[in-house]
CSV table of C-alpha atoms in Angstrom, one decimal:
chain,number,residue,atom,x,y,z
A,1384,MET,CA,87.9,93.8,116.9
A,1385,ILE,CA,87.6,97.2,115.2
A,1386,LEU,CA,90.4,97.8,112.6
A,1387,VAL,CA,91.3,101.4,112.2
A,1388,CYS,CA,93.2,102.4,109.1
A,1389,GLY,CA,95.2,105.6,108.3
A,1390,GLU,CA,97.8,108.0,109.4
A,1391,ALA,CA,99.8,108.5,112.5
A,1392,LEU,CA,101.9,111.6,112.9
A,1393,ILE,CA,103.6,114.0,115.2
A,1394,ASP,CA,102.1,117.4,116.1
A,1395,LEU,CA,105.1,119.6,117.0
A,1396,PHE,CA,104.1,122.6,119.0
A,1397,ILE,CA,106.6,125.4,118.9
A,1398,GLY,CA,106.9,127.6,122.0
A,1399,ALA,CA,108.0,131.2,122.5
A,1400,THR,CA,111.5,132.2,121.4
A,1401,SER,CA,114.1,132.0,124.1
A,1402,PRO,CA,117.8,132.9,124.1
A,1403,GLU,CA,118.5,129.2,123.5
A,1404,GLY,CA,116.2,128.9,120.5
A,1405,LEU,CA,112.7,127.6,119.9
A,1406,PRO,CA,111.3,125.1,122.5
A,1407,ALA,CA,109.0,122.4,121.0
A,1408,GLU,CA,106.7,119.7,122.4
A,1409,ALA,CA,106.1,116.6,120.3
A,1410,VAL,CA,102.6,115.1,120.7
A,1411,ALA,CA,101.2,112.0,119.1
A,1412,GLY,CA,98.5,112.7,116.5
A,1413,GLY,CA,96.7,111.8,113.3
A,1414,SER,CA,92.9,111.4,113.1
A,1415,PRO,CA,92.8,107.6,112.6
A,1416,PHE,CA,95.6,107.2,115.3
A,1417,ASN,CA,93.4,109.1,117.7
A,1418,VAL,CA,90.4,107.0,116.8
A,1419,ALA,CA,92.4,103.8,117.6
A,1420,ILE,CA,93.6,105.2,120.9
A,1421,GLY,CA,90.1,106.3,121.8
A,1422,ILE,CA,88.6,102.8,121.1
A,1423,GLY,CA,91.4,101.2,123.1
A,1424,ARG,CA,90.9,103.5,126.0
A,1425,LEU,CA,87.2,102.5,126.1
A,1426,GLY,CA,88.2,98.9,126.5
A,1427,CYS,CA,87.1,97.7,123.0
A,1428,PRO,CA,89.4,95.3,121.1
A,1429,VAL,CA,91.1,97.4,118.4
A,1430,GLY,CA,93.9,97.1,115.8
A,1431,PHE,CA,95.7,99.8,113.8
A,1432,LEU,CA,96.6,99.3,110.1
A,1433,SER,CA,99.3,101.8,109.2
A,1434,THR,CA,102.9,102.3,108.5
A,1435,LEU,CA,105.1,103.8,111.2
A,1436,SER,CA,108.6,105.1,110.7
A,1437,GLU,CA,111.5,103.3,112.2
A,1438,ASP,CA,112.7,106.7,113.6
A,1439,ALA,CA,112.3,107.9,117.2
A,1440,PHE,CA,108.9,109.5,116.5
A,1441,GLY,CA,107.6,106.2,115.0
A,1442,SER,CA,108.8,104.3,118.1
A,1443,PHE,CA,107.0,106.9,120.3
A,1444,LEU,CA,103.8,106.5,118.3
A,1445,ALA,CA,104.0,102.7,118.6
A,1446,SER,CA,104.5,103.0,122.4
A,1447,ARG,CA,101.3,105.1,122.7
A,1448,LEU,CA,99.3,102.5,120.8
A,1449,ASP,CA,100.7,99.8,123.0
A,1450,GLU,CA,99.8,101.8,126.2
A,1451,ALA,CA,96.2,102.1,125.0
A,1452,GLY,CA,95.9,98.3,124.2
A,1453,VAL,CA,95.8,98.7,120.4
A,1454,SER,CA,97.0,95.6,118.6
A,1455,SER,CA,100.2,96.0,116.6
A,1456,ASP,CA,99.4,92.9,114.4
A,1457,PHE,CA,98.6,95.1,111.4
A,1458,LEU,CA,101.4,97.6,111.8
A,1459,HIS,CA,104.2,98.0,109.2
A,1460,ARG,CA,107.5,99.8,109.9
A,1461,SER,CA,109.3,101.9,107.3
A,1462,PRO,CA,112.7,103.7,107.0
A,1463,LYS,CA,110.8,106.8,105.7
A,1464,HIS,CA,110.4,109.7,108.1
A,1465,THR,CA,107.4,110.4,110.4
A,1466,THR,CA,105.1,113.2,109.1
A,1467,LEU,CA,105.4,116.4,111.2
A,1468,SER,CA,102.6,118.9,111.6
A,1469,VAL,CA,104.3,122.0,113.1
A,1470,ILE,CA,102.2,124.5,115.0
A,1471,ALA,CA,103.5,127.9,116.0
A,1472,THR,CA,101.8,131.2,116.9
A,1473,ASN,CA,102.3,134.5,115.1
A,1474,ALA,CA,102.7,137.9,116.8
A,1475,ALA,CA,98.9,138.2,117.1
A,1476,GLY,CA,98.7,134.8,118.8
A,1477,ALA,CA,97.0,133.0,115.9
A,1478,PRO,CA,98.2,129.5,115.1
A,1479,GLN,CA,100.3,129.0,112.0
A,1480,TYR,CA,100.7,125.5,110.5
A,1481,SER,CA,103.5,123.9,108.5
A,1482,PHE,CA,103.2,120.4,107.2
A,1483,TYR,CA,106.1,118.1,106.4
A,1484,ALA,CA,104.7,115.0,104.9
A,1485,GLU,CA,106.0,114.3,101.4
A,1486,ASN,CA,107.4,110.7,101.0
A,1487,CYS,CA,106.8,110.0,104.7
A,1488,ALA,CA,105.9,106.7,106.4
A,1489,ASP,CA,102.2,107.3,107.1
A,1490,ARG,CA,101.3,107.4,103.4
A,1491,ALA,CA,103.6,104.5,102.4
A,1492,LEU,CA,101.1,101.7,102.8
A,1493,THR,CA,100.4,99.9,99.5
A,1494,ALA,CA,97.7,97.5,98.4
A,1495,ASP,CA,100.3,94.8,98.1
A,1496,ALA,CA,101.1,95.1,101.8
A,1497,LEU,CA,97.5,94.5,102.9
A,1498,PRO,CA,96.8,91.3,104.8
A,1499,SER,CA,95.5,88.7,102.4
A,1500,THR,CA,92.6,87.9,104.8
A,1501,LEU,CA,91.4,89.5,108.0
A,1502,PRO,CA,90.7,87.5,111.1
A,1503,ALA,CA,87.1,86.6,111.7
A,1504,THR,CA,87.3,88.7,114.9
A,1505,VAL,CA,87.5,91.9,112.9
A,1506,ASN,CA,83.8,93.0,112.7
A,1507,ALA,CA,84.4,96.6,111.6
A,1508,ILE,CA,86.9,98.8,109.7
A,1509,ALA,CA,87.2,102.5,110.3
A,1510,ALA,CA,89.1,104.9,108.1
A,1511,GLY,CA,89.2,108.5,107.1
A,1512,SER,CA,91.1,111.8,107.0
A,1513,TYR,CA,93.9,112.6,104.6
A,1514,SER,CA,94.7,108.9,104.2
A,1515,LEU,CA,91.8,108.8,101.8
A,1516,GLY,CA,93.4,111.5,99.7
A,1517,VAL,CA,97.1,110.8,99.3
A,1518,GLU,CA,98.9,108.0,97.6
A,1519,PRO,CA,99.6,105.1,97.8
A,1520,VAL,CA,97.8,104.7,101.1
A,1521,SER,CA,94.5,105.9,99.8
A,1522,THR,CA,94.4,103.2,97.1
A,1523,ALA,CA,95.4,100.6,99.7
A,1524,ILE,CA,92.5,101.6,102.0
A,1525,GLU,CA,90.0,101.8,99.1
A,1526,THR,CA,91.1,98.3,98.0
A,1527,LEU,CA,90.6,96.9,101.6
A,1528,ILE,CA,87.2,98.6,101.9
A,1529,ARG,CA,85.9,97.3,98.6
A,1530,ARG,CA,87.2,93.8,99.5
A,1531,GLU,CA,85.6,93.7,102.9
A,1532,ALA,CA,82.4,95.6,102.4
A,1533,GLY,CA,79.3,93.7,103.2
A,1534,SER,CA,80.9,91.2,105.5
A,1535,ARG,CA,82.0,93.9,108.1
A,1536,VAL,CA,80.9,97.4,109.1
A,1537,ILE,CA,82.7,100.1,107.2
A,1538,SER,CA,82.8,103.4,109.1
A,1539,LEU,CA,84.2,106.5,107.3
A,1540,ASP,CA,85.1,110.0,108.5
A,1541,PRO,CA,86.2,112.4,105.8
A,1542,ASN,CA,87.8,114.7,108.3
A,1543,VAL,CA,88.8,117.0,105.4
A,1544,ARG,CA,92.3,118.4,105.5
A,1545,PRO,CA,92.6,120.7,102.5
A,1546,ARG,CA,96.2,121.7,103.1
A,1547,VAL,CA,97.2,118.0,102.8
A,1548,VAL,CA,95.0,116.5,100.2
A,1549,GLY,CA,95.1,119.6,97.9
A,1550,ASP,CA,92.4,119.0,95.3
A,1551,LEU,CA,89.2,118.9,97.2
A,1552,SER,CA,87.2,117.8,94.1
A,1553,ALA,CA,89.4,114.7,93.7
A,1554,PHE,CA,89.1,114.0,97.4
A,1555,ARG,CA,85.3,114.4,97.3
A,1556,GLN,CA,85.1,112.0,94.3
A,1557,ARG,CA,87.0,109.3,96.0
A,1558,PHE,CA,84.9,109.7,99.2
A,1559,GLU,CA,81.7,109.5,97.2
A,1560,ARG,CA,83.0,106.3,95.5
A,1561,LEU,CA,83.3,104.7,98.9
A,1562,LEU,CA,79.8,105.6,100.0
A,1563,ALA,CA,78.4,102.5,98.3
A,1564,ASP,CA,80.6,100.3,100.5
A,1565,ALA,CA,80.1,102.3,103.7
A,1566,THR,CA,77.8,101.3,106.6
A,1567,ILE,CA,78.4,104.4,108.8
A,1568,ILE,CA,79.5,107.9,107.9
A,1569,LYS,CA,80.6,110.2,110.7
A,1570,ALA,CA,81.4,113.8,109.6
A,1571,SER,CA,81.5,117.3,111.0
A,1572,ASP,CA,79.5,120.2,109.8
A,1573,GLU,CA,82.9,121.8,108.8
A,1574,ASP,CA,83.5,118.7,106.5
A,1575,VAL,CA,80.2,119.2,104.9
A,1576,GLU,CA,80.8,122.9,104.2
A,1577,LEU,CA,84.2,122.1,102.7
A,1578,LEU,CA,83.0,119.4,100.4
A,1579,TYR,CA,79.6,120.9,99.6
A,1580,PRO,CA,79.7,124.7,100.1
A,1581,GLY,CA,76.4,126.2,101.0
A,1582,LYS,CA,74.5,122.9,101.3
A,1583,ALA,CA,72.7,122.1,104.6
A,1584,PRO,CA,74.2,119.2,106.5
A,1585,VAL,CA,70.9,117.4,106.8
A,1586,ALA,CA,70.5,117.5,103.0
A,1587,VAL,CA,74.0,116.2,102.4
A,1588,ALA,CA,73.4,113.5,105.0
A,1589,ARG,CA,70.2,112.4,103.2
A,1590,GLU,CA,72.1,112.3,99.9
A,1591,TRP,CA,74.8,110.2,101.4
A,1592,LEU,CA,72.3,107.8,102.9
A,1593,GLU,CA,70.8,107.2,99.5
A,1594,GLN,CA,74.2,106.0,98.2
A,1595,GLY,CA,74.5,103.0,100.6
A,1596,PRO,CA,75.3,103.9,104.3
A,1597,LYS,CA,72.7,102.9,106.9
A,1598,LEU,CA,73.7,105.6,109.5
A,1599,VAL,CA,75.0,109.1,108.9
A,1600,VAL,CA,76.1,111.2,111.9
A,1601,ILE,CA,77.0,114.9,111.6
A,1602,THR,CA,78.7,116.5,114.6
A,1603,ARG,CA,78.0,120.2,115.0
A,1604,GLY,CA,80.1,121.3,118.0
A,1605,ALA,CA,78.1,123.0,120.7
A,1606,GLU,CA,74.9,122.4,118.7
A,1607,GLY,CA,75.2,118.6,119.3
A,1608,PRO,CA,75.2,115.7,116.9
A,1609,MET,CA,72.6,114.8,114.3
A,1610,ALA,CA,71.9,111.4,112.9
A,1611,VAL,CA,70.0,110.5,109.7
A,1612,PHE,CA,68.9,106.8,109.4
A,1613,ASP,CA,66.1,104.8,107.9
A,1614,GLY,CA,64.2,108.0,106.9
A,1615,SER,CA,64.5,109.6,110.3
A,1616,VAL,CA,66.5,112.6,111.6
A,1617,LEU,CA,67.5,112.6,115.2
A,1618,GLU,CA,69.2,115.6,117.0
A,1619,ARG,CA,70.8,115.5,120.4
A,1620,PRO,CA,72.2,118.3,122.6
A,1621,ALA,CA,75.8,118.6,123.4
A,1622,PRO,CA,76.9,118.5,127.0
A,1623,GLN,CA,77.5,122.0,128.5
A,1624,ILE,CA,81.1,122.2,129.5
A,1625,GLN,CA,84.0,124.7,129.9
A,1626,VAL,CA,86.1,124.1,126.8
A,1627,VAL,CA,89.9,123.9,127.1
A,1628,ASP,CA,90.4,123.0,123.4
A,1629,THR,CA,88.7,120.8,120.8
A,1630,VAL,CA,91.7,118.8,119.7
A,1631,GLY,CA,90.7,115.2,119.1
A,1632,ALA,CA,87.0,115.8,119.9
A,1633,GLY,CA,85.7,114.5,116.5
A,1634,ASP,CA,88.0,111.5,116.6
A,1635,THR,CA,86.9,110.7,120.1
A,1636,PHE,CA,83.3,110.9,119.1
A,1637,HIS,CA,83.9,108.5,116.2
A,1638,ALA,CA,85.7,106.1,118.5
A,1639,ALA,CA,83.0,106.2,121.2
A,1640,LEU,CA,80.2,105.8,118.7
A,1641,LEU,CA,81.8,102.6,117.4
A,1642,ALA,CA,82.8,101.3,120.8
A,1643,TRP,CA,79.2,101.8,122.1
A,1644,LEU,CA,77.7,99.9,119.2
A,1645,ASP,CA,80.3,97.1,119.7
A,1646,ALA,CA,79.6,96.9,123.4
A,1647,GLN,CA,75.9,96.5,122.6
A,1648,SER,CA,76.6,93.7,120.0
A,1649,LEU,CA,75.2,96.1,117.3
A,1650,LEU,CA,78.4,96.6,115.2
A,1651,THR,CA,77.4,94.4,112.3
A,1652,PRO,CA,76.1,95.5,108.9
A,1653,GLU,CA,72.8,93.8,109.6
A,1654,GLN,CA,72.4,95.4,113.1
A,1655,VAL,CA,73.4,98.9,112.0
A,1656,ALA,CA,70.7,98.7,109.3
A,1657,ARG,CA,68.1,97.9,112.0
A,1658,LEU,CA,69.0,100.5,114.6
A,1659,ASP,CA,66.0,102.2,116.2
A,1660,GLY,CA,65.6,105.7,117.5
A,1661,ALA,CA,66.3,104.7,121.2
A,1662,GLN,CA,69.5,102.9,120.2
A,1663,VAL,CA,70.8,105.8,118.0
A,1664,GLU,CA,70.0,108.3,120.8
A,1665,ALA,CA,71.9,106.3,123.3
A,1666,ALA,CA,74.9,105.9,121.0
A,1667,LEU,CA,74.9,109.7,120.2
A,1668,ASP,CA,74.7,110.6,123.9
A,1669,PHE,CA,77.6,108.3,124.8
A,1670,ALA,CA,79.8,109.6,121.9
A,1671,ALA,CA,79.0,113.2,122.7
A,1672,ALA,CA,79.9,112.7,126.3
A,1673,ALA,CA,83.2,111.2,125.4
A,1674,ALA,CA,83.9,114.1,123.0
A,1675,ALA,CA,82.9,116.6,125.7
A,1676,ILE,CA,85.4,115.1,128.2
A,1677,VAL,CA,88.2,115.5,125.6
A,1678,CYS,CA,87.2,119.2,125.2
A,1679,THR,CA,87.8,119.8,128.9
A,1680,ARG,CA,91.4,118.6,128.6
A,1681,ARG,CA,94.4,119.8,126.8
A,1682,GLY,CA,95.0,117.9,123.6
A,1683,ALA,CA,93.7,114.6,122.3
A,1684,ASN,CA,93.3,112.7,125.6
A,1685,PRO,CA,90.4,110.3,125.2
A,1686,PRO,CA,88.5,109.0,128.3
A,1687,THR,CA,87.9,105.5,129.6
A,1688,TRP,CA,84.5,103.9,129.7
A,1689,ASP,CA,84.2,104.5,133.4
A,1690,GLU,CA,85.0,108.2,132.9
A,1691,VAL,CA,82.3,108.5,130.3
A,1692,GLU,CA,79.7,106.8,132.5
A,1693,SER,CA,80.6,109.0,135.5
A,1694,PHE,CA,80.4,112.1,133.4
A,1695,MET,CA,76.9,111.1,132.1
A,1696,LYS,CA,75.7,110.2,135.6
A,1697,ALA,CA,76.8,113.5,137.0
A,1698,ARG,CA,74.5,115.2,134.5
C-alpha cells in the first residue's frame, strides 16, 4: 500500500452573475488528495492520511476517496471547516483566487495523532504541497517521514503554493531538510523556479540527488519529463494532445509514477536505488501518458490503468 499524506479541500468555481446571484460548483481537490485518487483509480492499494471536516464538504471528500478505492483507515475527522479555494474570473476573463484555510481541518493533523506503527503492507509514503508548509500538519508529516525513512520509499512533491505557505524561504528550508529522508522527488519546473529562481532544473535536480534521494523527476509540461538518477539524465517527450486544462496533471503524474513502480515490484528503497535507464524510461512514459489523459479532460479526473495502456497503444 502507498500511504499518501496531506491536504484535501474544495475548489469552489464561481460562475457568471445571474439575477439570482452567483452560481458555484464545488469540486474535490488538494494535491495529495488528487494523488491518492489517482493511485486508487490505477488499481494500486492506497491509503490517505489526513483530517477531513465533519461538515458536508468533508463527507463529500470522503465519498470520493471511497469511490476510488482509497482506504479510510488513516483518516481523521474534525469539527473544523473544510478549506475552500474559491476561483472566479474577472472582467478580462482571468482567474482570480481566494483562499479560506485558516484553522481548517486539512491542516489540523498533529504528530500525536499519527499511528504508532504502520502496517507492514505500507511500502511507500507520498507527501507534498502546502501540507509541508503549514502547521501543525507539516510537523506531523515531517515526524512520520523521519520515523519511517529507510524502511519505506518516501516520495515528495513540493508543489509550491506561495499564496498558502507564505514564506517561501521557510518552506524551502523544510523541504531541504526532508531531502535526506527522501527516496523519490517529483517536482515541476515551476516549483524549481519558485524555490531557486534562475537556476536550471537539471542543476537543481543534481543538487537534490546529492542530498539523499535516488530518483529526481522534473515535469516540464509540453517539453516532457526529465529524470536524474545514478549520475544519469534521461529526458522523455510529452504525448501530443489537445489540452482542455492542466488541473491535476502533476498530481496524476506523481500517482502514476508510483503506481507503475509498485506494479513492477520496484517500489522499495533498495529497488529504486537500482533502477536502470529502461525502467526509468518506462515509468516516465507511463506517468506522462496518465498526465496527458487528464489534460484532455476538464478538471482533475485521473485515468484507470486500462485507459493509460489504451492511450499508449494508440500512439
